[in-house]
XYZ file of N, CA and C in Angstrom:
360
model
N 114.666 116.288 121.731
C 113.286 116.411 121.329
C 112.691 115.007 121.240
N 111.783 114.851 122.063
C 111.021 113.905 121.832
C 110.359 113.382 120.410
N 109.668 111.779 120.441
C 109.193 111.804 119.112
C 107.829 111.376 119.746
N 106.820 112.209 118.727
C 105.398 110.898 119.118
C 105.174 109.782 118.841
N 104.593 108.974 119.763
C 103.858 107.612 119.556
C 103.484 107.683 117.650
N 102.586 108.363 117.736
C 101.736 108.584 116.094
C 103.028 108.784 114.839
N 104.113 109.487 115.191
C 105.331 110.032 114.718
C 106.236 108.698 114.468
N 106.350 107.724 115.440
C 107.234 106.605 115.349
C 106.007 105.581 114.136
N 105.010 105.080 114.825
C 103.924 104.469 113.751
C 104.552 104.903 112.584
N 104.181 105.967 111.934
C 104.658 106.447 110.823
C 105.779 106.296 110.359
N 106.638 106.544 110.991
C 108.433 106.186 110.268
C 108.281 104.545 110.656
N 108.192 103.543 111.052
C 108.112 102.427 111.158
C 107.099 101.963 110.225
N 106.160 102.755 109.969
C 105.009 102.202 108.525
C 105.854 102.135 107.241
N 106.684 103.701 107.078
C 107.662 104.099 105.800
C 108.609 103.077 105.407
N 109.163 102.533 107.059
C 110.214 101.720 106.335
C 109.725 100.402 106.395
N 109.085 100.233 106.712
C 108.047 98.713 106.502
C 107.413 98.200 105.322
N 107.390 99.286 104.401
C 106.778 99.873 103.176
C 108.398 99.344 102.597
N 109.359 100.037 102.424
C 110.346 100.225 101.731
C 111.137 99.298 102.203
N 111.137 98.453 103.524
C 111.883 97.230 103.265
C 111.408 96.109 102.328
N 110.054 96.210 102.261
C 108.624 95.503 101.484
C 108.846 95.386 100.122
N 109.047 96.988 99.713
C 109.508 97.145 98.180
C 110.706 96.673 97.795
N 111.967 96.876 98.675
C 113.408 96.354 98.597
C 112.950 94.656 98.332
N 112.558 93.951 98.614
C 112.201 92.227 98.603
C 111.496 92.117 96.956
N 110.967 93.730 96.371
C 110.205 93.190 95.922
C 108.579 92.283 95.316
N 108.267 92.330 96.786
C 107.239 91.601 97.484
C 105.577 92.579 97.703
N 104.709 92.354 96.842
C 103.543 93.050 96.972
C 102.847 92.794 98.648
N 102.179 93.548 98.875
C 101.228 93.986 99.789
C 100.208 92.856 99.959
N 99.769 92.428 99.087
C 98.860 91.113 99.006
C 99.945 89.828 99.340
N 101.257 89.678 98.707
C 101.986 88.548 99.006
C 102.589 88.447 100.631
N 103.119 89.731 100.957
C 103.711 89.653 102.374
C 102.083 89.377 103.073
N 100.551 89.755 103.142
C 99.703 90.214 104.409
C 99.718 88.212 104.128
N 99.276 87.998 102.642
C 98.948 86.006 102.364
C 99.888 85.454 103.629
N 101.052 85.102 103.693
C 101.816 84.726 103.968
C 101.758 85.014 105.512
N 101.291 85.806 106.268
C 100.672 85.944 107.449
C 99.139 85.877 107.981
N 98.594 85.712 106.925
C 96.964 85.134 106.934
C 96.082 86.240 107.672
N 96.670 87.459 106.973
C 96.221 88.572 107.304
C 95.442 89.473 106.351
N 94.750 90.398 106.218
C 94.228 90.978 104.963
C 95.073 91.808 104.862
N 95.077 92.173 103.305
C 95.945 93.545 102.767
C 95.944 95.146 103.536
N 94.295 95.276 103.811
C 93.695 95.937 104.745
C 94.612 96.347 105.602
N 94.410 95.594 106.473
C 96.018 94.977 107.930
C 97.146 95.729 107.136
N 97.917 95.092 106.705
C 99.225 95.055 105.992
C 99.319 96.454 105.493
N 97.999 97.039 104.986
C 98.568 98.746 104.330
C 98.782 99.554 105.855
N 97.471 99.343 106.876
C 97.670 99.656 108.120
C 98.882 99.991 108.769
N 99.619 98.595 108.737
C 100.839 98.699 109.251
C 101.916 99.655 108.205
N 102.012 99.890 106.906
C 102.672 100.654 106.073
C 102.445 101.990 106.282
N 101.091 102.135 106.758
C 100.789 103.636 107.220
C 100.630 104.140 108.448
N 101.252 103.091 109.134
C 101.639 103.742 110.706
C 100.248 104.089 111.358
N 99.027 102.934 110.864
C 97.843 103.466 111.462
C 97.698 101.715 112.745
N 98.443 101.512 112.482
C 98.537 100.139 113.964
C 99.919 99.556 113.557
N 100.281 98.862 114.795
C 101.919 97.817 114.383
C 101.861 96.538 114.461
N 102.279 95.791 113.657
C 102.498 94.392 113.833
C 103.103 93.855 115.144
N 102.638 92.690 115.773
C 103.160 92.116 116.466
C 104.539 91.688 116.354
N 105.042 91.421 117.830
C 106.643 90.757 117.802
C 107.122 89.975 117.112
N 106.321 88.917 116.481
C 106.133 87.672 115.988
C 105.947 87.841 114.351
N 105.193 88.296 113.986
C 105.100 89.429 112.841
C 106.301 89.635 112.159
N 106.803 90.454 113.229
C 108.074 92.083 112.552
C 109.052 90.342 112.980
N 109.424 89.529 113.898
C 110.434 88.910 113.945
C 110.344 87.476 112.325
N 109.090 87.432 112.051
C 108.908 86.521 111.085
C 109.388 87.121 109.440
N 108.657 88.593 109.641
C 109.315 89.089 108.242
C 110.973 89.158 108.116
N 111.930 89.657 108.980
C 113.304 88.998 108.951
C 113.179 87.721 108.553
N 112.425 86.639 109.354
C 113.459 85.563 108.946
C 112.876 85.198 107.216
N 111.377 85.140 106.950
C 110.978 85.285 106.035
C 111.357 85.761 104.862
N 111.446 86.725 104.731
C 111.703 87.871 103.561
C 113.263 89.078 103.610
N 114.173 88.311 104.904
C 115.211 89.229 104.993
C 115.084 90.763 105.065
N 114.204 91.352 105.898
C 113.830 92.426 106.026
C 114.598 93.072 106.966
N 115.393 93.992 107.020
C 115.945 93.894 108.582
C 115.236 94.922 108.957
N 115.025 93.579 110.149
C 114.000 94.577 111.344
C 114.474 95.713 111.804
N 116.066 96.037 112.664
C 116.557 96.594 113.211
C 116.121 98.020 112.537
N 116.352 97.988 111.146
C 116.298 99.264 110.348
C 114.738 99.621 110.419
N 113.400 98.497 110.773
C 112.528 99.260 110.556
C 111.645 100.011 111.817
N 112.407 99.266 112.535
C 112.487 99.863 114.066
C 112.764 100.988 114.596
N 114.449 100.707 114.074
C 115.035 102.255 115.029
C 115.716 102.869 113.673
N 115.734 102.753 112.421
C 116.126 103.561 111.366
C 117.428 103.081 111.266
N 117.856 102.549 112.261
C 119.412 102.292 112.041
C 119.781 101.014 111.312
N 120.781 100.669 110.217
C 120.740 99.515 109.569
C 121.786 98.389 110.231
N 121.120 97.635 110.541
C 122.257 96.166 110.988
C 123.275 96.270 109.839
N 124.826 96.112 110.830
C 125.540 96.233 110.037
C 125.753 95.160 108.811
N 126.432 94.945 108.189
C 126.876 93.260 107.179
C 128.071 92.976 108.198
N 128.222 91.709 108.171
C 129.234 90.829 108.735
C 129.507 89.752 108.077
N 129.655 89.763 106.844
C 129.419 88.341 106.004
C 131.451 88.618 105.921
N 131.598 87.770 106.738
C 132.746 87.860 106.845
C 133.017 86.535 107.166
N 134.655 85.694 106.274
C 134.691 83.988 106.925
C 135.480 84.037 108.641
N 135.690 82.644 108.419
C 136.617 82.608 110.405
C 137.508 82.847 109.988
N 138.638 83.033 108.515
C 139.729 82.848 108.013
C 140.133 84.900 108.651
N 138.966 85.123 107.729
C 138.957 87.085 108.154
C 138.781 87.059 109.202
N 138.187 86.642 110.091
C 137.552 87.117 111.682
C 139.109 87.207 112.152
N 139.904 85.368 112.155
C 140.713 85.810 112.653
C 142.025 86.733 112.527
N 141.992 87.105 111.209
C 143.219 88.153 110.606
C 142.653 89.498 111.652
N 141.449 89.754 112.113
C 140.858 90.842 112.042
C 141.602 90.934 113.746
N 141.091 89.669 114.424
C 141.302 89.237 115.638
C 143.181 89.350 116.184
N 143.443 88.742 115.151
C 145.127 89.012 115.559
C 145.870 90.391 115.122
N 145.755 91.357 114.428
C 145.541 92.388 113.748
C 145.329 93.359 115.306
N 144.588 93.124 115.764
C 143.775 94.158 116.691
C 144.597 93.731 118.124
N 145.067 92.663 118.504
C 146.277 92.322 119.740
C 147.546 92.379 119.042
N 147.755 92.871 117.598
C 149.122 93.469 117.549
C 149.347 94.772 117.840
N 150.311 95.333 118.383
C 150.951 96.728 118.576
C 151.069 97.457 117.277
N 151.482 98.692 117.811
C 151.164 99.923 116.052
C 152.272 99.455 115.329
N 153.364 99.178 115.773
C 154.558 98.721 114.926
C 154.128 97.588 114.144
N 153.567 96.739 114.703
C 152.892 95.305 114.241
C 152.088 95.903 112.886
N 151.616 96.086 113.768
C 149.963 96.563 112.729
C 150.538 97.657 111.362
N 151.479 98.199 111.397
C 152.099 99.081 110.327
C 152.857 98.448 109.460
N 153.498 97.324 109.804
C 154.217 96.182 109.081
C 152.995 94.697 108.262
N 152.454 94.942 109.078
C 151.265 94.029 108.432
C 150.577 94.831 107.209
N 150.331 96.193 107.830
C 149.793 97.515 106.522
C 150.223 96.721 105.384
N 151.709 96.974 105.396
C 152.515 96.968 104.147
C 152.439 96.147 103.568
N 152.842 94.622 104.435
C 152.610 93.374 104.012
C 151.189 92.704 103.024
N 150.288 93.442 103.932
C 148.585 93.347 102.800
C 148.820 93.856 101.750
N 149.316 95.279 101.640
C 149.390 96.109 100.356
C 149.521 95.381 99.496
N 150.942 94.842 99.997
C 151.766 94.078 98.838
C 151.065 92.805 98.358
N 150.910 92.183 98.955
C 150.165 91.256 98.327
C 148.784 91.357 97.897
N 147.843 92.255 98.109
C 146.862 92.844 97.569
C 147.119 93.156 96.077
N 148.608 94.332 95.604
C 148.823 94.584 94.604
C 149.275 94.070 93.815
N 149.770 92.556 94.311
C 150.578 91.105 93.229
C 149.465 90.444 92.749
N 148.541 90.733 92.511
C 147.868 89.479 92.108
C 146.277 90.215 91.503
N 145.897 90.234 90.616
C 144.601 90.814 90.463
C 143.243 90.162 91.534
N 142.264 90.802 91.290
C 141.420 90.269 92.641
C 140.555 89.605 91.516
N 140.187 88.876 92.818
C 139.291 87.322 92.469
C 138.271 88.258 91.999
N 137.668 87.240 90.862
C 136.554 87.618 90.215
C 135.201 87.139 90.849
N 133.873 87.926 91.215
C 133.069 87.455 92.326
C 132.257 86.230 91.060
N 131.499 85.240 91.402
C 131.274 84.453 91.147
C 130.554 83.023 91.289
Protein backbone atom coordinates (compact mmCIF):
# COMPACT_ATOMS: atom_id res chain seq x y z
CA UNK A 1 0.00 0.00 0.00
CA UNK A 2 1.14 3.07 -0.96
CA UNK A 3 1.55 6.24 1.26
CA UNK A 4 0.49 9.86 0.26
CA UNK A 5 2.64 12.74 -0.40
CA UNK A 6 0.13 14.72 2.29
CA UNK A 7 0.37 11.28 4.52
CA UNK A 8 4.34 11.33 4.62
CA UNK A 9 4.27 15.51 5.37
CA UNK A 10 2.38 14.49 8.27
CA UNK A 11 4.32 11.60 9.86
CA UNK A 12 7.55 13.62 9.12
CA UNK A 13 5.75 16.87 10.81
CA UNK A 14 4.90 14.25 14.05
CA UNK A 15 8.26 13.24 14.37
CA UNK A 16 9.82 16.56 13.78
CA UNK A 17 7.59 17.71 16.56
CA UNK A 18 8.74 14.86 18.91
CA UNK A 19 12.33 14.81 18.02
CA UNK A 20 11.90 18.78 18.94
CA UNK A 21 10.30 17.88 22.26
CA UNK A 22 12.94 14.96 22.97
CA UNK A 23 15.89 18.09 22.87
CA UNK A 24 13.60 19.81 24.84
CA UNK A 25 13.82 22.77 22.61
CA UNK A 26 10.70 25.20 22.01
CA UNK A 27 9.31 26.06 18.62
CA UNK A 28 10.47 29.67 18.88
CA UNK A 29 14.18 28.39 19.88
CA UNK A 30 14.70 25.69 17.06
CA UNK A 31 12.67 28.31 13.97
CA UNK A 32 15.52 31.53 15.96
CA UNK A 33 18.30 29.47 15.28
CA UNK A 34 17.36 29.07 11.56
CA UNK A 35 16.16 32.68 11.08
CA UNK A 36 12.93 31.45 10.33
CA UNK A 37 9.47 32.35 11.89
CA UNK A 38 7.69 30.06 14.33
CA UNK A 39 4.93 30.29 11.68
CA UNK A 40 7.47 28.19 9.32
CA UNK A 41 8.59 25.88 12.05
CA UNK A 42 4.81 24.87 13.26
CA UNK A 43 4.31 24.36 9.32
CA UNK A 44 6.87 21.99 9.16
CA UNK A 45 5.48 20.12 12.61
CA UNK A 46 2.24 19.91 10.82
CA UNK A 47 3.21 18.42 7.70
CA UNK A 48 1.76 21.56 5.95
CA UNK A 49 5.41 22.18 3.93
CA UNK A 50 9.11 20.48 4.58
CA UNK A 51 12.21 21.87 5.46
CA UNK A 52 14.97 21.95 3.24
CA UNK A 53 18.07 19.47 2.99
CA UNK A 54 20.12 21.86 4.77
CA UNK A 55 17.53 22.47 7.41
CA UNK A 56 16.64 18.69 8.35
CA UNK A 57 20.76 18.08 7.84
CA UNK A 58 21.52 21.17 10.30
CA UNK A 59 18.99 20.10 13.00
CA UNK A 60 21.13 16.68 13.42
CA UNK A 61 24.14 18.32 13.66
CA UNK A 62 22.63 21.14 15.78
CA UNK A 63 20.31 19.72 18.21
CA UNK A 64 21.11 15.80 17.73
CA UNK A 65 17.90 15.09 16.18
CA UNK A 66 18.15 12.04 14.22
CA UNK A 67 17.14 12.73 11.00
CA UNK A 68 17.00 9.18 9.80
CA UNK A 69 14.06 8.61 12.33
CA UNK A 70 12.28 11.71 11.09
CA UNK A 71 12.40 10.70 7.68
CA UNK A 72 11.77 7.15 7.32
CA UNK A 73 10.49 6.33 11.06
CA UNK A 74 13.29 4.11 11.39
CA UNK A 75 15.84 4.95 14.28
CA UNK A 76 19.70 5.12 13.52
CA UNK A 77 21.05 2.56 15.33
CA UNK A 78 23.70 3.57 18.61
CA UNK A 79 27.21 2.54 17.90
CA UNK A 80 28.92 4.24 20.71
CA UNK A 81 31.09 1.54 20.84
CA UNK A 82 35.36 1.90 21.52
CA UNK A 83 38.12 0.29 18.78
CA UNK A 84 38.97 -1.92 21.92
CA UNK A 85 35.00 -3.50 21.33
CA UNK A 86 34.96 -3.08 17.56
CA UNK A 87 37.79 -5.23 17.57
CA UNK A 88 36.61 -8.10 20.09
CA UNK A 89 33.44 -7.82 17.92
CA UNK A 90 35.70 -8.11 14.68
CA UNK A 91 37.73 -11.16 15.81
CA UNK A 92 34.70 -12.87 17.48
CA UNK A 93 32.88 -12.92 14.07
CA UNK A 94 36.24 -14.69 11.93
CA UNK A 95 36.22 -17.19 14.75
CA UNK A 96 34.51 -20.60 14.09
CA UNK A 97 31.40 -21.90 16.39
CA UNK A 98 33.86 -23.87 18.47
CA UNK A 99 35.85 -20.58 18.86
CA UNK A 100 33.07 -18.48 19.44
CA UNK A 101 31.50 -21.05 22.19
CA UNK A 102 34.77 -21.06 24.13
CA UNK A 103 35.06 -17.36 24.06
CA UNK A 104 31.01 -17.54 25.30
CA UNK A 105 32.34 -19.03 28.35
CA UNK A 106 35.44 -17.23 28.71
CA UNK A 107 33.29 -13.61 28.77
CA UNK A 108 30.86 -15.20 31.18
CA UNK A 109 33.46 -15.81 33.41
CA UNK A 110 35.00 -12.92 33.61
CA UNK A 111 31.91 -10.83 33.35
CA UNK A 112 30.81 -12.74 36.63
CA UNK A 113 34.37 -12.12 38.63
CA UNK A 114 34.24 -8.80 39.05
CA UNK A 115 31.21 -6.43 39.66
CA UNK A 116 30.55 -3.96 36.72
CA UNK A 117 32.01 -0.63 36.47
CA UNK A 118 30.01 1.96 37.87
CA UNK A 119 28.87 4.50 34.89
CA UNK A 120 30.35 7.79 35.70
Amino acid sequence: MSTTKEALLFLIGSRLREEREKTGNSQEAVASVFGISTRTWGKYERGETMPDAATITLLGERFGIDISYVLTGRRTPQTNITNEEQRLIENYRAMDSAAQLNMQAVSDSFAQSKPKKEAG
